[in-house]
Coordinates of C-alpha atoms in Angstrom, one line a residue:
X22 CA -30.9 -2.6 15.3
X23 CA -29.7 -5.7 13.7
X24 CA -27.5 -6.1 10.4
X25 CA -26.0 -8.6 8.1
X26 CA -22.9 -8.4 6.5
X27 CA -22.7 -12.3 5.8
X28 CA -22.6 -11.6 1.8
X29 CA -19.1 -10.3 -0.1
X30 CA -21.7 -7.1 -1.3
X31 CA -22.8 -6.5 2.3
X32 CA -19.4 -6.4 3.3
X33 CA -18.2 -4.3 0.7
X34 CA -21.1 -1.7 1.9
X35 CA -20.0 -2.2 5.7
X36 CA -16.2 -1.3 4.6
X37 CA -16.9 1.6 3.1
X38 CA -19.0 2.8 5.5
X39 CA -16.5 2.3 8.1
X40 CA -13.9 4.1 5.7
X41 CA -16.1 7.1 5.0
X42 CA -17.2 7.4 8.8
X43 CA -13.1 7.0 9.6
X44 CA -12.3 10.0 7.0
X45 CA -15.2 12.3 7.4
X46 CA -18.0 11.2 10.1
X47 CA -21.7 9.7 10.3
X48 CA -23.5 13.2 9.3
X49 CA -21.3 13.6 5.9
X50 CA -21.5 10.3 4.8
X51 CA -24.3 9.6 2.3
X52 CA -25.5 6.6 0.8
X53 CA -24.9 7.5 -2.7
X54 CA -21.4 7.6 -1.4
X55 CA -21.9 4.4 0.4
X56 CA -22.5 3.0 -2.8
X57 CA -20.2 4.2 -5.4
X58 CA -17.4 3.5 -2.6
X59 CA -18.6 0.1 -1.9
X60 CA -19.7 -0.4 -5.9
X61 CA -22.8 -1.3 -4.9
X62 CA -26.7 -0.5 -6.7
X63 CA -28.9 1.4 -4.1
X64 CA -31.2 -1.5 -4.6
X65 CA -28.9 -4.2 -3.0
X66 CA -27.3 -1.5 0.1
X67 CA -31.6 -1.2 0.9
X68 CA -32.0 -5.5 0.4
X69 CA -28.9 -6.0 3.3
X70 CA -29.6 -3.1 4.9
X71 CA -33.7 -2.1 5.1
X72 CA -33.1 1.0 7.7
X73 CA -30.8 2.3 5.7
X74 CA -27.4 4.2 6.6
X75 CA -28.0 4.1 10.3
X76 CA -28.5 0.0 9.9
X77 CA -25.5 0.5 7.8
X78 CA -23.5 2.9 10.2
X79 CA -24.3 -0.3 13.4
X80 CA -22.7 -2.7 11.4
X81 CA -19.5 -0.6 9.8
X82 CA -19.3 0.4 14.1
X83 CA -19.1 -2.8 15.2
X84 CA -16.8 -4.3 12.8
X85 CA -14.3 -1.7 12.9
X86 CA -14.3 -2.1 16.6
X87 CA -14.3 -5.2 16.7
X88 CA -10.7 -5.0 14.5
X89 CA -9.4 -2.1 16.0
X90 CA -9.1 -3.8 19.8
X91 CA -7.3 -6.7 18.1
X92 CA -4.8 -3.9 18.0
X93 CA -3.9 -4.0 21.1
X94 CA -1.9 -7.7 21.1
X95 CA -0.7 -6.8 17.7
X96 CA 1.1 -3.6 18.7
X97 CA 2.1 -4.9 22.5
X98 CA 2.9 -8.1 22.4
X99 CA 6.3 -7.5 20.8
X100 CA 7.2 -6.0 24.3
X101 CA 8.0 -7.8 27.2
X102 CA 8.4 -4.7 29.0
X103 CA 5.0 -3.5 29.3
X104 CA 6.3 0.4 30.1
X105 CA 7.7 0.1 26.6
X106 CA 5.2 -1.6 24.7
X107 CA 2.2 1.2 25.6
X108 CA 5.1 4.2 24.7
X109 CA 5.8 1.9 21.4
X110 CA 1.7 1.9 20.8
X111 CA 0.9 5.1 20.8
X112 CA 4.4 5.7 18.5
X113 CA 3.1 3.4 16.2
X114 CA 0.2 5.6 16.2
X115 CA 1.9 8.1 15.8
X116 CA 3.7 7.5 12.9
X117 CA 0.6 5.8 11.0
X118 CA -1.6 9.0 11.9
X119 CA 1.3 11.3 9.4
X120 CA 2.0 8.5 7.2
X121 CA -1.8 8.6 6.3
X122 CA -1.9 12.3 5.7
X123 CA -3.7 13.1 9.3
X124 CA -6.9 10.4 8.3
X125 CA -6.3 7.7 10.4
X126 CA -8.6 7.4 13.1
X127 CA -11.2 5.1 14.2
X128 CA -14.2 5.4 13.0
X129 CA -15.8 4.0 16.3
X130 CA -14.5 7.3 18.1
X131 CA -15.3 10.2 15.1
X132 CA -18.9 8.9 15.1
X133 CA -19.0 8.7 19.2
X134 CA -17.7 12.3 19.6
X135 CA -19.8 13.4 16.8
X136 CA -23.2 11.5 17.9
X137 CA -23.6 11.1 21.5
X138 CA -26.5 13.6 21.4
X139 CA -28.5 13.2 18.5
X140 CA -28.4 9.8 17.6
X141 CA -29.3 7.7 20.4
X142 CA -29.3 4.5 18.5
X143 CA -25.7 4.8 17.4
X144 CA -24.5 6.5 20.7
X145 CA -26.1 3.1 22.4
X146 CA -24.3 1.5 19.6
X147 CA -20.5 3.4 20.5
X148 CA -20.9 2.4 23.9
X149 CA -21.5 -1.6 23.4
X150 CA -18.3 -1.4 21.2
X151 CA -16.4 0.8 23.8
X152 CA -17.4 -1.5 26.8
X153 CA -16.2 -4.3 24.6
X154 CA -12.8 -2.4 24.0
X155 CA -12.7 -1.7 28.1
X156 CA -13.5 -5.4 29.0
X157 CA -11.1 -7.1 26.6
X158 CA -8.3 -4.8 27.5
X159 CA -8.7 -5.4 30.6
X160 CA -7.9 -8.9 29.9
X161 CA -5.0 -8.3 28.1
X162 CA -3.3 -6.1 30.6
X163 CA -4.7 -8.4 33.4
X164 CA -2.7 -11.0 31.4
X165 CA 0.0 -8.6 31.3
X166 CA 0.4 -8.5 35.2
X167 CA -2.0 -5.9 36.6
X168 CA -4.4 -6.6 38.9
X169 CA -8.5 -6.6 38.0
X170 CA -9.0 -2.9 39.1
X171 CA -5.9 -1.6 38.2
X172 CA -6.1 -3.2 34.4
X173 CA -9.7 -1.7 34.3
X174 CA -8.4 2.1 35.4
X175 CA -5.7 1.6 32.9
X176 CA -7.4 0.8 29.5
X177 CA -9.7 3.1 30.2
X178 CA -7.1 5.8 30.5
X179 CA -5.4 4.2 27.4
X180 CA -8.6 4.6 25.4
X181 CA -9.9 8.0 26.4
X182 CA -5.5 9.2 25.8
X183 CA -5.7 7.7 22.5
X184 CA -9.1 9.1 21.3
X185 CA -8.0 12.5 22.5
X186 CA -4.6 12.4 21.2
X187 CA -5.7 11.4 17.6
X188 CA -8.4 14.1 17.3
X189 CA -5.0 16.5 18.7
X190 CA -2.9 15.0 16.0
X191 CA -5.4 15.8 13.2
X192 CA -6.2 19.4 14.2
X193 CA -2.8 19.9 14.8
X194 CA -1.2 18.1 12.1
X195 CA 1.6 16.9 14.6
X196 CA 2.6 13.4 16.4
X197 CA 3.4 15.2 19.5
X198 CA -0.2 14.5 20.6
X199 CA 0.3 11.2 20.8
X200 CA 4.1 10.6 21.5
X201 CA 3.2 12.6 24.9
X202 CA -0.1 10.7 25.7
X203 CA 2.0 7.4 25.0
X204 CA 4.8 8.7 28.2
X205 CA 1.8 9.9 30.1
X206 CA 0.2 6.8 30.0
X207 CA 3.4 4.8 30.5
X208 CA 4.2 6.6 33.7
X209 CA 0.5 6.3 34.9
X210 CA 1.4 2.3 34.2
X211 CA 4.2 3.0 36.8
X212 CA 1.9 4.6 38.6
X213 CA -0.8 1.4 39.0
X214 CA 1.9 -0.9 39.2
X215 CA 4.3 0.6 41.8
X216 CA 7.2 0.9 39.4
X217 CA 9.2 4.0 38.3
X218 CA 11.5 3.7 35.3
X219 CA 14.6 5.9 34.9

């Protein structure tokens, strides 16, 4: 399933997708929605995108996980302590999950929870952009100091925490979700790494 999104209007179309999947899932989102959100004719979303919404739905996936890992630096990096930079992730989280009225989640995992078993395409689709999150975070913590294995175990944890604790947040309408996942994963840091902190 390949797609383009090298034009400003094919862009516009993959945004929106990505926003609408964020906000409300794959199965809700339409492509007359598509369109008026990207303010784009039906004719031109069909000339980029032939398949149609699940063409549409590959792209918006990949792009917005492609973005989302470049998170990871962004929120972390101001840390030197890496105990305190995954508690000050997941607080940052935190406080943009409220701040956005209990919308902000990835689209990456809302479609993966909401797909895995009736859209093989897409799930195979999740799971290229979630190896991609495991491998490059296991580069940045392995850059952080962990070792190959233990970096691996860890951004998995991180992911799996975070995907869990946002869909906790939502239905919950609460940051405790993710404030707790963020000390449970920072202790499970001090588990890897041999460290306790006070």
């Amino acid at each position: 399933m390949s797609e383009t999104v090298s034009t400003p209007t094919a862009e516009r179309i993959v945004t929106a997708t990505a926003e609408l999947m964020r906000r409300q899932g794959y199965g809700a989102t339409g492509v007359k929605q598509i369109t008026a959100a990207a303010q784009a004719p039906i004719g031109s979303l069909y000339h980029h995108f032939p398949q149609g919404k699940q063409q549409i739905a590959a792209a918006a996936l990949r792009t917005s996980g492609a973005a989302y890992i470049q998170l990871l630096p962004l929120l972390m990096d101001p840390y030197p302590d890496l105990h305190e930079a995954v508690v000050g992730a997941f607080t940052a989280a935190a406080q943009q999950i409220e701040e956005s009225g209990w919308i902000n989640m990835c689209p990456v995992g809302t479609v993966a929870g909401e797909i895995a078993d009736s859209e093989p395409e897409l799930r195979a689709v999740t799971a290229e952009v979630i190896d991609s999150w495991i491998e490059q975070g296991s580069t940045y913590f392995r850059t952080r100091g962990l070792a190959p294995a233990a970096a691996r175990a860890f951004v998995i944890a991180v992911v799996g925490a975070l995907e869990g604790a946002f869909i906790l947040s939502r239905t919950l309408r609460s940051t405790e979700p993710l404030i707790d996942a963020g000390h449970a994963m920072a202790a499970y840091l001090d588990t890897l790494t041999g460290t306790r902190q006070p």
